[in-house]
Structures are given as C-alpha cells and as structure tokens.
Amino acid sequence: MLDLGRLKALHAVATYGTVGAAADVLGYTPSAVSQQIAKLERETRTTLLERNGRGVRLTDAAHLLAETAGQVLKLVEEAEVALEEQRGAAIGRLCLGAFATAARGLLPDVLVGLGEQHPALDVRLTEIDPPYATEAVARGELDMAIVHDWANTPLPVPESLSRAFIGEDVAEVLIPVTNPLSRKEFLEPVDLAGERWICQVEGSICFDWLERTFHGAGIEPVVAYRISEYRTQMALLAKGIGVALIPRLGRGEVPEGVVTVPLRPTPTRRLYAVWRTQASRRPAITATLEVIRQVSGRASGTSRATR
C-alpha cells in the first residue's frame, strides 16, 4: 500500500512546481521532501523526478500519480469531515487566514470568542492578502479565510470554494488639515485630481480600485507613495504628506492634524469568509463562521454609532 505522506509530498511538488516550494508549504526541509519521493519511487519502482538543469521535473508517471494522490487526499479530508461531523463538536486544528486590517480589527475578538465557545478547537492564524488567501484555501493550506473586495473590483473565487458575506467596511479619504480639501463636507473624484496619493502597491485590490474609480471619472490618479500598511500611510499623513483612502476596519485613531472626509459615491469593501465546499459540514467551519458573524455584527454596530 502506498504511503499517504509520500503521496502528499509528490502532490505538493506537482502543485507548487518545485521541491523547495513544496517543502515550504508542508513545513519540511527540501531534503525531507526529496527523501519522501525517493522512497515513493522505490515503492512504485517508477522514476518520478528527473534532473532539469539545476532543478527537477516530474515525469509523466509522476503527474499521473500526483493526480490520483489529489483524489486520495480529497477523500481523506471528506472522511475527516464526516468523523468530525459525527462527533458534532468543533475540534481539531483550524487554519484561518485574514487580510491585515481584518486580522487587527476582527480576529482578536474572533479568537477570544472561539476560545470561550469552542475550547477544543486549535485555531492557527495567518495574515495574508485576499488573492493569495483564496488560493491557499483552495490548495488546502488554509481551512478558511476572511477576504474582501470592492464593488468595481470583485475578487475571483475558485469554483471549489464556498463563501459567505459577513459585512461591509466603509472607506474615507484622510487628508492633512493643511490641505484646503480637508475643509470640504464631502469629496468627489474630480476634487482629488492632481493630489498625491498614498496607496497600496500595484496589483493589490485597493490599488486596482483607486485606478478604476478615477479612470471612470476620466482622471489619472497620481500614486506617489506605495505603502502596504495603513499605519505607515497615516504616519505620512500626520506629517502633511499626501492623501489616502483608508477603510474604518482596523484603522484605529486618526492622527492629530489629519481629518476624514467622506467620498461620494461612498467606497465600501465587502467582507467574506471563504472555505472549501467539501468541508462545509465540518463543525469547526460552521462554528468559526458563526463567531466571525457575531464579531462582525458588533463591529458594524460600533462603526455606525461613531459616524
């Protein structure tokens, strides 16, 4: 009988392309992954890896076996889900991913709530951006992730995943008080033409939203400062540098000398939880989703009360 751990190693190499990448995902050393595949070669009496320059490539036989291994691993997960469902309790390990502001603004209370309501559940948290999070869930690296998108910048979700809407997050323009625009009751994109924007790096959801929104108004936004972390963006604003669009979730206190001004139409992020559809019956998934909704509901209520 073929060893499941060795099949998992081969499947990871086929999925991620290299022994090193597979090792990172599995939490092994590259040498350990190579050893697992070497043992699988002896078991199957088949060559699975061939030298390709400085690296290796999978043989045709390896690709065939890796595809079968993927089906086997899927069946194993389904069996684990069925057993956990039979027990009826949220137990075992659950790997959860979340983008930075959700990790800061929602997840502390989610982790506390899960600890109180489901003490047998071992939750592991990873901060990860939405496009990578959906891929990680689809590959089985994460069990669930909290992601977001904008109405004009939807996030692609693999067909193998289910998702549930968990709330909205309004964003506002943050402007130093030294900027005359800070005295306006609200802003429209045309008001911000020529302003020097602080924004996430190119390719991020927020960057794409900014470009699409302003291009729709016939304006080319000047993205002068490409900063991933909102706290760093606010540090620049506090020194009178640039303008930024920052969501309320996880934003924290606005620095002295900086004001928030609503943008019209109001930019709103949509928050979702995503997980593999085949794991939908798993009590750990349903319990975690319920606690996320509880916390998100309280956070939304607080946000409305402080507007």
PDB file of C-alpha atoms in Angstrom:
ATOM      1  CA  MET A   1       0.000   0.000   0.000  1.00  0.00           C
ATOM      2  CA  LEU A   2       1.324   3.436  -0.919  1.00  0.00           C
ATOM      3  CA  ASP A   3       2.275   5.719   1.954  1.00  0.00           C
ATOM      4  CA  LEU A   4      -0.098   8.699   2.279  1.00  0.00           C
ATOM      5  CA  GLY A   5       2.635  11.055   3.477  1.00  0.00           C
ATOM      6  CA  ARG A   6       4.754  10.284   0.413  1.00  0.00           C
ATOM      7  CA  LEU A   7       1.800  10.808  -1.904  1.00  0.00           C
ATOM      8  CA  LYS A   8       1.189  14.151  -0.202  1.00  0.00           C
ATOM      9  CA  ALA A   9       4.813  15.172  -0.847  1.00  0.00           C
ATOM     10  CA  LEU A  10       4.543  14.275  -4.544  1.00  0.00           C
ATOM     11  CA  HIS A  11       1.214  16.089  -4.868  1.00  0.00           C
ATOM     12  CA  ALA A  12       2.737  19.214  -3.281  1.00  0.00           C
ATOM     13  CA  VAL A  13       5.661  19.206  -5.738  1.00  0.00           C
ATOM     14  CA  ALA A  14       3.235  18.841  -8.645  1.00  0.00           C
ATOM     15  CA  THR A  15       1.041  21.647  -7.284  1.00  0.00           C
ATOM     16  CA  TYR A  16       3.750  24.186  -6.387  1.00  0.00           C
ATOM     17  CA  GLY A  17       6.291  23.379  -9.082  1.00  0.00           C
ATOM     18  CA  THR A  18       9.465  22.817  -7.066  1.00  0.00           C
ATOM     19  CA  VAL A  19      10.710  20.708  -4.191  1.00  0.00           C
ATOM     20  CA  GLY A  20      11.591  23.881  -2.266  1.00  0.00           C
ATOM     21  CA  ALA A  21       8.116  25.390  -2.638  1.00  0.00           C
ATOM     22  CA  ALA A  22       6.501  22.109  -1.626  1.00  0.00           C
ATOM     23  CA  ALA A  23       8.748  21.954   1.441  1.00  0.00           C
ATOM     24  CA  ASP A  24       7.694  25.469   2.496  1.00  0.00           C
ATOM     25  CA  VAL A  25       4.008  24.544   2.273  1.00  0.00           C
ATOM     26  CA  LEU A  26       4.390  21.212   4.053  1.00  0.00           C
ATOM     27  CA  GLY A  27       6.679  22.587   6.753  1.00  0.00           C
ATOM     28  CA  TYR A  28       9.502  20.174   5.830  1.00  0.00           C
ATOM     29  CA  THR A  29      13.036  20.684   4.586  1.00  0.00           C
ATOM     30  CA  PRO A  30      13.630  20.223   0.820  1.00  0.00           C
ATOM     31  CA  SER A  31      15.808  17.230   1.706  1.00  0.00           C
ATOM     32  CA  ALA A  32      12.930  15.601   3.608  1.00  0.00           C
ATOM     33  CA  VAL A  33      10.570  16.065   0.642  1.00  0.00           C
ATOM     34  CA  SER A  34      13.156  14.588  -1.733  1.00  0.00           C
ATOM     35  CA  GLN A  35      13.594  11.615   0.586  1.00  0.00           C
ATOM     36  CA  GLN A  36       9.830  11.030   0.694  1.00  0.00           C
ATOM     37  CA  ILE A  37       9.653  10.983  -3.098  1.00  0.00           C
ATOM     38  CA  ALA A  38      12.733   8.755  -3.349  1.00  0.00           C
ATOM     39  CA  LYS A  39      11.004   6.235  -1.073  1.00  0.00           C
ATOM     40  CA  LEU A  40       7.867   6.509  -3.219  1.00  0.00           C
ATOM     41  CA  GLU A  41       9.969   5.751  -6.297  1.00  0.00           C
ATOM     42  CA  ARG A  42      11.239   2.579  -4.643  1.00  0.00           C
ATOM     43  CA  GLU A  43       7.708   1.612  -3.604  1.00  0.00           C
ATOM     44  CA  THR A  44       6.333   2.098  -7.094  1.00  0.00           C
ATOM     45  CA  ARG A  45       9.512   1.027  -8.945  1.00  0.00           C
ATOM     46  CA  THR A  46       8.991   4.104 -11.085  1.00  0.00           C
ATOM     47  CA  THR A  47      11.101   7.182 -11.795  1.00  0.00           C
ATOM     48  CA  LEU A  48       9.137  10.197 -10.560  1.00  0.00           C
ATOM     49  CA  LEU A  49      11.687  13.039 -10.643  1.00  0.00           C
ATOM     50  CA  GLU A  50      14.223  13.825 -13.357  1.00  0.00           C
ATOM     51  CA  ARG A  51      17.018  16.378 -13.378  1.00  0.00           C
ATOM     52  CA  ASN A  52      16.176  19.569 -15.285  1.00  0.00           C
ATOM     53  CA  GLY A  53      19.091  21.989 -15.187  1.00  0.00           C
ATOM     54  CA  ARG A  54      19.617  22.944 -11.559  1.00  0.00           C
ATOM     55  CA  GLY A  55      16.173  21.719 -10.601  1.00  0.00           C
ATOM     56  CA  VAL A  56      13.966  18.700 -11.186  1.00  0.00           C
ATOM     57  CA  ARG A  57      10.804  17.982 -13.148  1.00  0.00           C
ATOM     58  CA  LEU A  58       8.100  15.389 -12.703  1.00  0.00           C
ATOM     59  CA  THR A  59       7.904  12.521 -15.165  1.00  0.00           C
ATOM     60  CA  ASP A  60       4.675  11.617 -16.939  1.00  0.00           C
ATOM     61  CA  ALA A  61       4.200   8.787 -14.443  1.00  0.00           C
ATOM     62  CA  ALA A  62       4.654  11.255 -11.580  1.00  0.00           C
ATOM     63  CA  HIS A  63       1.982  13.585 -12.954  1.00  0.00           C
ATOM     64  CA  LEU A  64      -0.422  10.650 -13.246  1.00  0.00           C
ATOM     65  CA  LEU A  65       0.314   9.524  -9.689  1.00  0.00           C
ATOM     66  CA  ALA A  66       0.075  13.104  -8.366  1.00  0.00           C
ATOM     67  CA  GLU A  67      -3.378  13.483  -9.909  1.00  0.00           C
ATOM     68  CA  THR A  68      -4.501  10.274  -8.227  1.00  0.00           C
ATOM     69  CA  ALA A  69      -2.880  11.450  -4.973  1.00  0.00           C
ATOM     70  CA  GLY A  70      -5.005  14.600  -5.128  1.00  0.00           C
ATOM     71  CA  GLN A  71      -8.143  12.486  -5.352  1.00  0.00           C
ATOM     72  CA  VAL A  72      -6.975  10.337  -2.424  1.00  0.00           C
ATOM     73  CA  LEU A  73      -6.213  13.383  -0.278  1.00  0.00           C
ATOM     74  CA  LYS A  74      -9.654  14.777  -1.079  1.00  0.00           C
ATOM     75  CA  LEU A  75     -11.252  11.516   0.070  1.00  0.00           C
ATOM     76  CA  VAL A  76      -9.195  11.610   3.281  1.00  0.00           C
ATOM     77  CA  GLU A  77     -10.419  15.140   4.005  1.00  0.00           C
ATOM     78  CA  GLU A  78     -14.013  14.061   3.371  1.00  0.00           C
ATOM     79  CA  ALA A  79     -13.552  11.175   5.825  1.00  0.00           C
ATOM     80  CA  GLU A  80     -12.144  13.551   8.438  1.00  0.00           C
ATOM     81  CA  VAL A  81     -15.094  15.907   7.920  1.00  0.00           C
ATOM     82  CA  ALA A  82     -17.556  13.028   8.301  1.00  0.00           C
ATOM     83  CA  LEU A  83     -15.922  11.892  11.555  1.00  0.00           C
ATOM     84  CA  GLU A  84     -15.890  15.394  12.993  1.00  0.00           C
ATOM     85  CA  GLU A  85     -19.498  15.904  11.914  1.00  0.00           C
ATOM     86  CA  GLN A  86     -20.478  12.685  13.677  1.00  0.00           C
ATOM     87  CA  ARG A  87     -18.873  13.899  16.889  1.00  0.00           C
ATOM     88  CA  GLY A  88     -20.862  17.114  16.485  1.00  0.00           C
ATOM     89  CA  ALA A  89     -18.218  19.317  18.111  1.00  0.00           C
ATOM     90  CA  ALA A  90     -15.740  21.852  16.756  1.00  0.00           C
ATOM     91  CA  ILE A  91     -12.454  20.110  17.495  1.00  0.00           C
ATOM     92  CA  GLY A  92      -9.016  19.657  15.993  1.00  0.00           C
ATOM     93  CA  ARG A  93      -6.970  22.287  14.180  1.00  0.00           C
ATOM     94  CA  LEU A  94      -8.381  25.045  12.009  1.00  0.00           C
ATOM     95  CA  CYS A  95      -6.012  27.203   9.945  1.00  0.00           C
ATOM     96  CA  LEU A  96      -7.528  30.648   9.413  1.00  0.00           C
ATOM     97  CA  GLY A  97      -6.270  33.423   7.146  1.00  0.00           C
ATOM     98  CA  ALA A  98      -7.175  37.122   7.125  1.00  0.00           C
ATOM     99  CA  PHE A  99      -6.015  40.324   5.455  1.00  0.00           C
ATOM    100  CA  ALA A 100      -4.153  42.803   7.658  1.00  0.00           C
ATOM    101  CA  THR A 101      -6.972  45.087   8.817  1.00  0.00           C
ATOM    102  CA  ALA A 102      -9.295  42.145   9.498  1.00  0.00           C
ATOM    103  CA  ALA A 103      -6.502  40.455  11.445  1.00  0.00           C
ATOM    104  CA  ARG A 104      -6.259  43.620  13.539  1.00  0.00           C
ATOM    105  CA  GLY A 105      -9.890  44.768  13.648  1.00  0.00           C
ATOM    106  CA  LEU A 106     -11.823  41.461  13.822  1.00  0.00           C
ATOM    107  CA  LEU A 107      -9.630  38.485  14.596  1.00  0.00           C
ATOM    108  CA  PRO A 108      -8.623  39.283  18.196  1.00  0.00           C
ATOM    109  CA  ASP A 109     -12.299  39.118  19.245  1.00  0.00           C
ATOM    110  CA  VAL A 110     -12.914  36.115  16.968  1.00  0.00           C
ATOM    111  CA  LEU A 111     -10.069  34.186  18.617  1.00  0.00           C
ATOM    112  CA  VAL A 112     -11.366  35.081  22.080  1.00  0.00           C
ATOM    113  CA  GLY A 113     -14.904  34.035  21.118  1.00  0.00           C
ATOM    114  CA  LEU A 114     -13.745  30.713  19.684  1.00  0.00           C
ATOM    115  CA  GLY A 115     -11.654  30.053  22.774  1.00  0.00           C
ATOM    116  CA  GLU A 116     -14.642  30.642  25.029  1.00  0.00           C
ATOM    117  CA  GLN A 117     -17.257  28.814  22.957  1.00  0.00           C
ATOM    118  CA  HIS A 118     -15.128  26.017  21.458  1.00  0.00           C
ATOM    119  CA  PRO A 119     -12.124  25.381  23.720  1.00  0.00           C
ATOM    120  CA  ALA A 120     -11.246  22.098  21.939  1.00  0.00           C
ATOM    121  CA  LEU A 121     -10.649  23.934  18.648  1.00  0.00           C
ATOM    122  CA  ASP A 122      -6.977  24.756  17.929  1.00  0.00           C
ATOM    123  CA  VAL A 123      -7.077  27.876  15.726  1.00  0.00           C
ATOM    124  CA  ARG A 124      -3.960  28.988  13.850  1.00  0.00           C
ATOM    125  CA  LEU A 125      -3.955  32.463  12.251  1.00  0.00           C
ATOM    126  CA  THR A 126      -2.017  33.669   9.195  1.00  0.00           C
ATOM    127  CA  GLU A 127      -2.072  37.242   7.871  1.00  0.00           C
ATOM    128  CA  ILE A 128      -2.467  37.026   4.094  1.00  0.00           C
ATOM    129  CA  ASP A 129      -3.840  39.227   1.299  1.00  0.00           C
ATOM    130  CA  PRO A 130      -7.166  38.170  -0.308  1.00  0.00           C
ATOM    131  CA  PRO A 131      -5.933  36.903  -3.717  1.00  0.00           C
ATOM    132  CA  TYR A 132      -3.357  34.667  -2.043  1.00  0.00           C
ATOM    133  CA  ALA A 133      -5.805  33.650   0.678  1.00  0.00           C
ATOM    134  CA  THR A 134      -8.349  32.193  -1.747  1.00  0.00           C
ATOM    135  CA  GLU A 135      -5.594  30.220  -3.470  1.00  0.00           C
ATOM    136  CA  ALA A 136      -4.302  28.948  -0.124  1.00  0.00           C
ATOM    137  CA  VAL A 137      -7.781  27.786   0.886  1.00  0.00           C
ATOM    138  CA  ALA A 138      -8.302  26.058  -2.466  1.00  0.00           C
ATOM    139  CA  ARG A 139      -4.973  24.242  -2.088  1.00  0.00           C
ATOM    140  CA  GLY A 140      -5.763  23.158   1.454  1.00  0.00           C
ATOM    141  CA  GLU A 141      -3.097  25.258   3.174  1.00  0.00           C
ATOM    142  CA  LEU A 142      -5.843  27.198   4.981  1.00  0.00           C
ATOM    143  CA  ASP A 143      -9.214  25.884   6.113  1.00  0.00           C
ATOM    144  CA  MET A 144     -10.927  29.273   5.970  1.00  0.00           C
ATOM    145  CA  ALA A 145     -10.039  32.871   5.159  1.00  0.00           C
ATOM    146  CA  ILE A 146     -11.560  36.315   5.594  1.00  0.00           C
ATOM    147  CA  VAL A 147     -11.222  38.260   2.345  1.00  0.00           C
ATOM    148  CA  HIS A 148     -12.593  41.463   0.851  1.00  0.00           C
ATOM    149  CA  ASP A 149     -13.270  43.170  -2.453  1.00  0.00           C
ATOM    150  CA  TRP A 150     -14.796  46.378  -3.825  1.00  0.00           C
ATOM    151  CA  ALA A 151     -17.947  46.608  -5.938  1.00  0.00           C
ATOM    152  CA  ASN A 152     -15.975  47.629  -9.054  1.00  0.00           C
ATOM    153  CA  THR A 153     -13.045  45.312  -8.246  1.00  0.00           C
ATOM    154  CA  PRO A 154     -14.522  41.865  -7.491  1.00  0.00           C
ATOM    155  CA  LEU A 155     -12.287  39.172  -6.065  1.00  0.00           C
ATOM    156  CA  PRO A 156     -12.145  35.971  -8.160  1.00  0.00           C
ATOM    157  CA  VAL A 157     -13.034  32.937  -6.029  1.00  0.00           C
ATOM    158  CA  PRO A 158     -12.189  29.401  -7.228  1.00  0.00           C
ATOM    159  CA  GLU A 159     -15.193  27.205  -8.035  1.00  0.00           C
ATOM    160  CA  SER A 160     -14.153  24.729  -5.334  1.00  0.00           C
ATOM    161  CA  LEU A 161     -14.799  27.308  -2.600  1.00  0.00           C
ATOM    162  CA  SER A 162     -17.943  28.458  -0.840  1.00  0.00           C
ATOM    163  CA  ARG A 163     -18.243  31.960   0.557  1.00  0.00           C
ATOM    164  CA  ALA A 164     -20.473  33.848   2.956  1.00  0.00           C
ATOM    165  CA  PHE A 165     -20.959  37.595   3.200  1.00  0.00           C
ATOM    166  CA  ILE A 166     -20.015  38.828   6.675  1.00  0.00           C
ATOM    167  CA  GLY A 167     -20.272  42.611   6.442  1.00  0.00           C
ATOM    168  CA  GLU A 168     -19.242  45.874   4.818  1.00  0.00           C
ATOM    169  CA  ASP A 169     -16.428  48.281   5.589  1.00  0.00           C
ATOM    170  CA  VAL A 170     -16.731  51.939   4.591  1.00  0.00           C
ATOM    171  CA  ALA A 171     -13.613  53.823   3.497  1.00  0.00           C
ATOM    172  CA  GLU A 172     -12.982  57.570   3.779  1.00  0.00           C
ATOM    173  CA  VAL A 173     -10.416  59.984   2.421  1.00  0.00           C
ATOM    174  CA  LEU A 174      -7.821  61.007   5.006  1.00  0.00           C
ATOM    175  CA  ILE A 175      -6.309  64.430   4.416  1.00  0.00           C
ATOM    176  CA  PRO A 176      -3.860  66.602   6.396  1.00  0.00           C
ATOM    177  CA  VAL A 177      -5.545  69.730   7.774  1.00  0.00           C
ATOM    178  CA  THR A 178      -3.019  71.794   5.818  1.00  0.00           C
ATOM    179  CA  ASN A 179      -4.729  70.703   2.602  1.00  0.00           C
ATOM    180  CA  PRO A 180      -7.666  73.016   1.668  1.00  0.00           C
ATOM    181  CA  LEU A 181      -9.731  69.956   0.703  1.00  0.00           C
ATOM    182  CA  SER A 182      -9.849  68.984   4.378  1.00  0.00           C
ATOM    183  CA  ARG A 183     -12.471  71.684   4.959  1.00  0.00           C
ATOM    184  CA  LYS A 184     -14.976  70.246   2.473  1.00  0.00           C
ATOM    185  CA  GLU A 185     -18.077  68.411   3.727  1.00  0.00           C
ATOM    186  CA  PHE A 186     -17.526  65.645   1.197  1.00  0.00           C
ATOM    187  CA  LEU A 187     -15.355  64.949  -1.848  1.00  0.00           C
ATOM    188  CA  GLU A 188     -15.865  63.623  -5.340  1.00  0.00           C
ATOM    189  CA  PRO A 189     -13.104  62.075  -7.507  1.00  0.00           C
ATOM    190  CA  VAL A 190     -12.852  65.256  -9.591  1.00  0.00           C
ATOM    191  CA  ASP A 191     -11.918  67.220  -6.423  1.00  0.00           C
ATOM    192  CA  LEU A 192      -8.885  64.976  -5.945  1.00  0.00           C
ATOM    193  CA  ALA A 193      -7.413  65.334  -9.418  1.00  0.00           C
ATOM    194  CA  GLY A 194      -3.695  66.072  -9.124  1.00  0.00           C
ATOM    195  CA  GLU A 195      -3.452  65.091  -5.457  1.00  0.00           C
ATOM    196  CA  ARG A 196      -0.515  62.888  -4.465  1.00  0.00           C
ATOM    197  CA  TRP A 197      -1.989  59.585  -3.306  1.00  0.00           C
ATOM    198  CA  ILE A 198      -0.676  57.203  -0.696  1.00  0.00           C
ATOM    199  CA  CYS A 199      -1.857  53.737  -1.715  1.00  0.00           C
ATOM    200  CA  GLN A 200      -1.024  50.038  -1.603  1.00  0.00           C
ATOM    201  CA  VAL A 201       1.360  48.628  -4.176  1.00  0.00           C
ATOM    202  CA  GLU A 202       0.311  47.977  -7.768  1.00  0.00           C
ATOM    203  CA  GLY A 203      -1.610  44.736  -8.142  1.00  0.00           C
ATOM    204  CA  SER A 204      -3.354  44.997  -4.782  1.00  0.00           C
ATOM    205  CA  ILE A 205      -7.159  45.190  -4.617  1.00  0.00           C
ATOM    206  CA  CYS A 206      -7.022  48.729  -3.179  1.00  0.00           C
ATOM    207  CA  PHE A 207      -4.665  49.950  -5.906  1.00  0.00           C
ATOM    208  CA  ASP A 208      -6.898  48.460  -8.613  1.00  0.00           C
ATOM    209  CA  TRP A 209      -9.952  50.075  -7.000  1.00  0.00           C
ATOM    210  CA  LEU A 210      -8.273  53.518  -6.974  1.00  0.00           C
ATOM    211  CA  GLU A 211      -7.296  53.277 -10.641  1.00  0.00           C
ATOM    212  CA  ARG A 212     -10.683  52.011 -11.802  1.00  0.00           C
ATOM    213  CA  THR A 213     -12.613  54.602  -9.802  1.00  0.00           C
ATOM    214  CA  PHE A 214     -10.606  57.568 -11.062  1.00  0.00           C
ATOM    215  CA  HIS A 215     -10.240  56.296 -14.619  1.00  0.00           C
ATOM    216  CA  GLY A 216     -14.040  56.051 -14.659  1.00  0.00           C
ATOM    217  CA  ALA A 217     -14.109  59.777 -13.920  1.00  0.00           C
ATOM    218  CA  GLY A 218     -11.501  60.475 -16.623  1.00  0.00           C
ATOM    219  CA  ILE A 219      -8.745  61.144 -14.078  1.00  0.00           C
ATOM    220  CA  GLU A 220      -5.291  59.586 -13.818  1.00  0.00           C
ATOM    221  CA  PRO A 221      -4.526  59.283 -10.072  1.00  0.00           C
ATOM    222  CA  VAL A 222      -1.016  60.274  -9.027  1.00  0.00           C
ATOM    223  CA  VAL A 223       0.137  57.414  -6.794  1.00  0.00           C
ATOM    224  CA  ALA A 224       3.280  58.956  -5.342  1.00  0.00           C
ATOM    225  CA  TYR A 225       3.676  56.752  -2.259  1.00  0.00           C
ATOM    226  CA  ARG A 226       3.117  52.991  -2.471  1.00  0.00           C
ATOM    227  CA  ILE A 227       2.724  51.787   1.094  1.00  0.00           C
ATOM    228  CA  SER A 228       1.115  48.474   2.069  1.00  0.00           C
ATOM    229  CA  GLU A 229       0.478  49.130   5.768  1.00  0.00           C
ATOM    230  CA  TYR A 230      -2.250  51.618   6.730  1.00  0.00           C
ATOM    231  CA  ARG A 231      -0.410  52.634   9.908  1.00  0.00           C
ATOM    232  CA  THR A 232       2.537  53.756   7.776  1.00  0.00           C
ATOM    233  CA  GLN A 233       0.184  55.632   5.463  1.00  0.00           C
ATOM    234  CA  MET A 234      -1.201  57.546   8.451  1.00  0.00           C
ATOM    235  CA  ALA A 235       2.332  58.347   9.630  1.00  0.00           C
ATOM    236  CA  LEU A 236       2.922  60.134   6.320  1.00  0.00           C
ATOM    237  CA  LEU A 237      -0.429  61.918   6.534  1.00  0.00           C
ATOM    238  CA  ALA A 238       0.438  63.120  10.043  1.00  0.00           C
ATOM    239  CA  LYS A 239       3.451  64.892   8.524  1.00  0.00           C
ATOM    240  CA  GLY A 240       1.247  66.633   5.960  1.00  0.00           C
ATOM    241  CA  ILE A 241       2.177  64.264   3.123  1.00  0.00           C
ATOM    242  CA  GLY A 242      -0.313  63.089   0.512  1.00  0.00           C
ATOM    243  CA  VAL A 243      -3.930  61.922   0.716  1.00  0.00           C
ATOM    244  CA  ALA A 244      -5.182  58.380   1.270  1.00  0.00           C
ATOM    245  CA  LEU A 245      -8.338  56.314   1.206  1.00  0.00           C
ATOM    246  CA  ILE A 246      -8.440  54.142   4.334  1.00  0.00           C
ATOM    247  CA  PRO A 247     -11.237  51.780   5.454  1.00  0.00           C
ATOM    248  CA  ARG A 248     -12.566  52.058   9.001  1.00  0.00           C
ATOM    249  CA  LEU A 249     -11.941  48.417   9.925  1.00  0.00           C
ATOM    250  CA  GLY A 250      -8.756  48.145  11.949  1.00  0.00           C
ATOM    251  CA  ARG A 251      -7.857  51.791  11.217  1.00  0.00           C
ATOM    252  CA  GLY A 252      -7.518  52.902  14.811  1.00  0.00           C
ATOM    253  CA  GLU A 253      -7.282  56.535  15.846  1.00  0.00           C
ATOM    254  CA  VAL A 254      -6.744  59.164  13.177  1.00  0.00           C
ATOM    255  CA  PRO A 255      -3.528  61.121  13.892  1.00  0.00           C
ATOM    256  CA  GLU A 256      -3.660  64.712  15.106  1.00  0.00           C
ATOM    257  CA  GLY A 257      -3.577  67.099  12.174  1.00  0.00           C
ATOM    258  CA  VAL A 258      -5.435  64.655   9.882  1.00  0.00           C
ATOM    259  CA  VAL A 259      -9.177  64.604   9.139  1.00  0.00           C
ATOM    260  CA  THR A 260     -11.551  62.160   7.454  1.00  0.00           C
ATOM    261  CA  VAL A 261     -13.753  63.375   4.619  1.00  0.00           C
ATOM    262  CA  PRO A 262     -16.473  61.193   3.000  1.00  0.00           C
ATOM    263  CA  LEU A 263     -16.031  60.362  -0.683  1.00  0.00           C
ATOM    264  CA  ARG A 264     -19.054  60.235  -2.988  1.00  0.00           C
ATOM    265  CA  PRO A 265     -20.070  57.729  -4.175  1.00  0.00           C
ATOM    266  CA  THR A 266     -19.182  56.030  -0.888  1.00  0.00           C
ATOM    267  CA  PRO A 267     -16.439  53.412  -1.355  1.00  0.00           C
ATOM    268  CA  THR A 268     -17.374  50.240   0.510  1.00  0.00           C
ATOM    269  CA  ARG A 269     -15.455  46.994   0.876  1.00  0.00           C
ATOM    270  CA  ARG A 270     -17.408  43.741   1.027  1.00  0.00           C
ATOM    271  CA  LEU A 271     -16.128  41.194   3.533  1.00  0.00           C
ATOM    272  CA  TYR A 272     -16.473  37.448   3.003  1.00  0.00           C
ATOM    273  CA  ALA A 273     -15.443  34.212   4.623  1.00  0.00           C
ATOM    274  CA  VAL A 274     -14.341  31.501   2.181  1.00  0.00           C
ATOM    275  CA  TRP A 275     -13.746  27.776   2.696  1.00  0.00           C
ATOM    276  CA  ARG A 276     -13.615  24.578   0.635  1.00  0.00           C
ATOM    277  CA  THR A 277     -17.133  23.464  -0.239  1.00  0.00           C
ATOM    278  CA  GLN A 278     -16.330  19.849   0.601  1.00  0.00           C
ATOM    279  CA  ALA A 279     -15.614  20.941   4.193  1.00  0.00           C
ATOM    280  CA  SER A 280     -18.923  22.810   4.624  1.00  0.00           C
ATOM    281  CA  ARG A 281     -20.313  20.204   7.029  1.00  0.00           C
ATOM    282  CA  ARG A 282     -17.296  20.357   9.288  1.00  0.00           C
ATOM    283  CA  PRO A 283     -18.364  21.682  12.722  1.00  0.00           C
ATOM    284  CA  ALA A 284     -15.136  23.692  13.006  1.00  0.00           C
ATOM    285  CA  ILE A 285     -16.080  25.609   9.842  1.00  0.00           C
ATOM    286  CA  THR A 286     -19.676  26.322  10.877  1.00  0.00           C
ATOM    287  CA  ALA A 287     -18.624  27.301  14.423  1.00  0.00           C
ATOM    288  CA  THR A 288     -15.906  29.660  13.191  1.00  0.00           C
ATOM    289  CA  LEU A 289     -18.237  31.282  10.668  1.00  0.00           C
ATOM    290  CA  GLU A 290     -20.820  31.859  13.394  1.00  0.00           C
ATOM    291  CA  VAL A 291     -18.312  33.574  15.692  1.00  0.00           C
ATOM    292  CA  ILE A 292     -16.975  35.699  12.806  1.00  0.00           C
ATOM    293  CA  ARG A 293     -20.526  36.866  12.100  1.00  0.00           C
ATOM    294  CA  GLN A 294     -21.086  37.678  15.779  1.00  0.00           C
ATOM    295  CA  VAL A 295     -17.933  39.787  15.944  1.00  0.00           C
ATOM    296  CA  SER A 296     -18.533  41.435  12.569  1.00  0.00           C
ATOM    297  CA  GLY A 297     -22.055  42.393  13.638  1.00  0.00           C
ATOM    298  CA  ARG A 298     -20.764  44.066  16.794  1.00  0.00           C
ATOM    299  CA  ALA A 299     -18.021  45.868  14.835  1.00  0.00           C
ATOM    300  CA  SER A 300     -20.553  47.150  12.280  1.00  0.00           C
ATOM    301  CA  GLY A 301     -22.811  48.428  15.063  1.00  0.00           C
ATOM    302  CA  THR A 302     -19.922  50.292  16.662  1.00  0.00           C
ATOM    303  CA  SER A 303     -18.937  51.792  13.311  1.00  0.00           C
ATOM    304  CA  ARG A 304     -22.472  53.080  12.686  1.00  0.00           C
ATOM    305  CA  ALA A 305     -22.686  54.547  16.179  1.00  0.00           C
ATOM    306  CA  THR A 306     -19.488  56.551  15.798  1.00  0.00           C
ATOM    307  CA  ARG A 307     -20.143  58.071  12.381  1.00  0.00           C
TER     308      ARG A 307
END
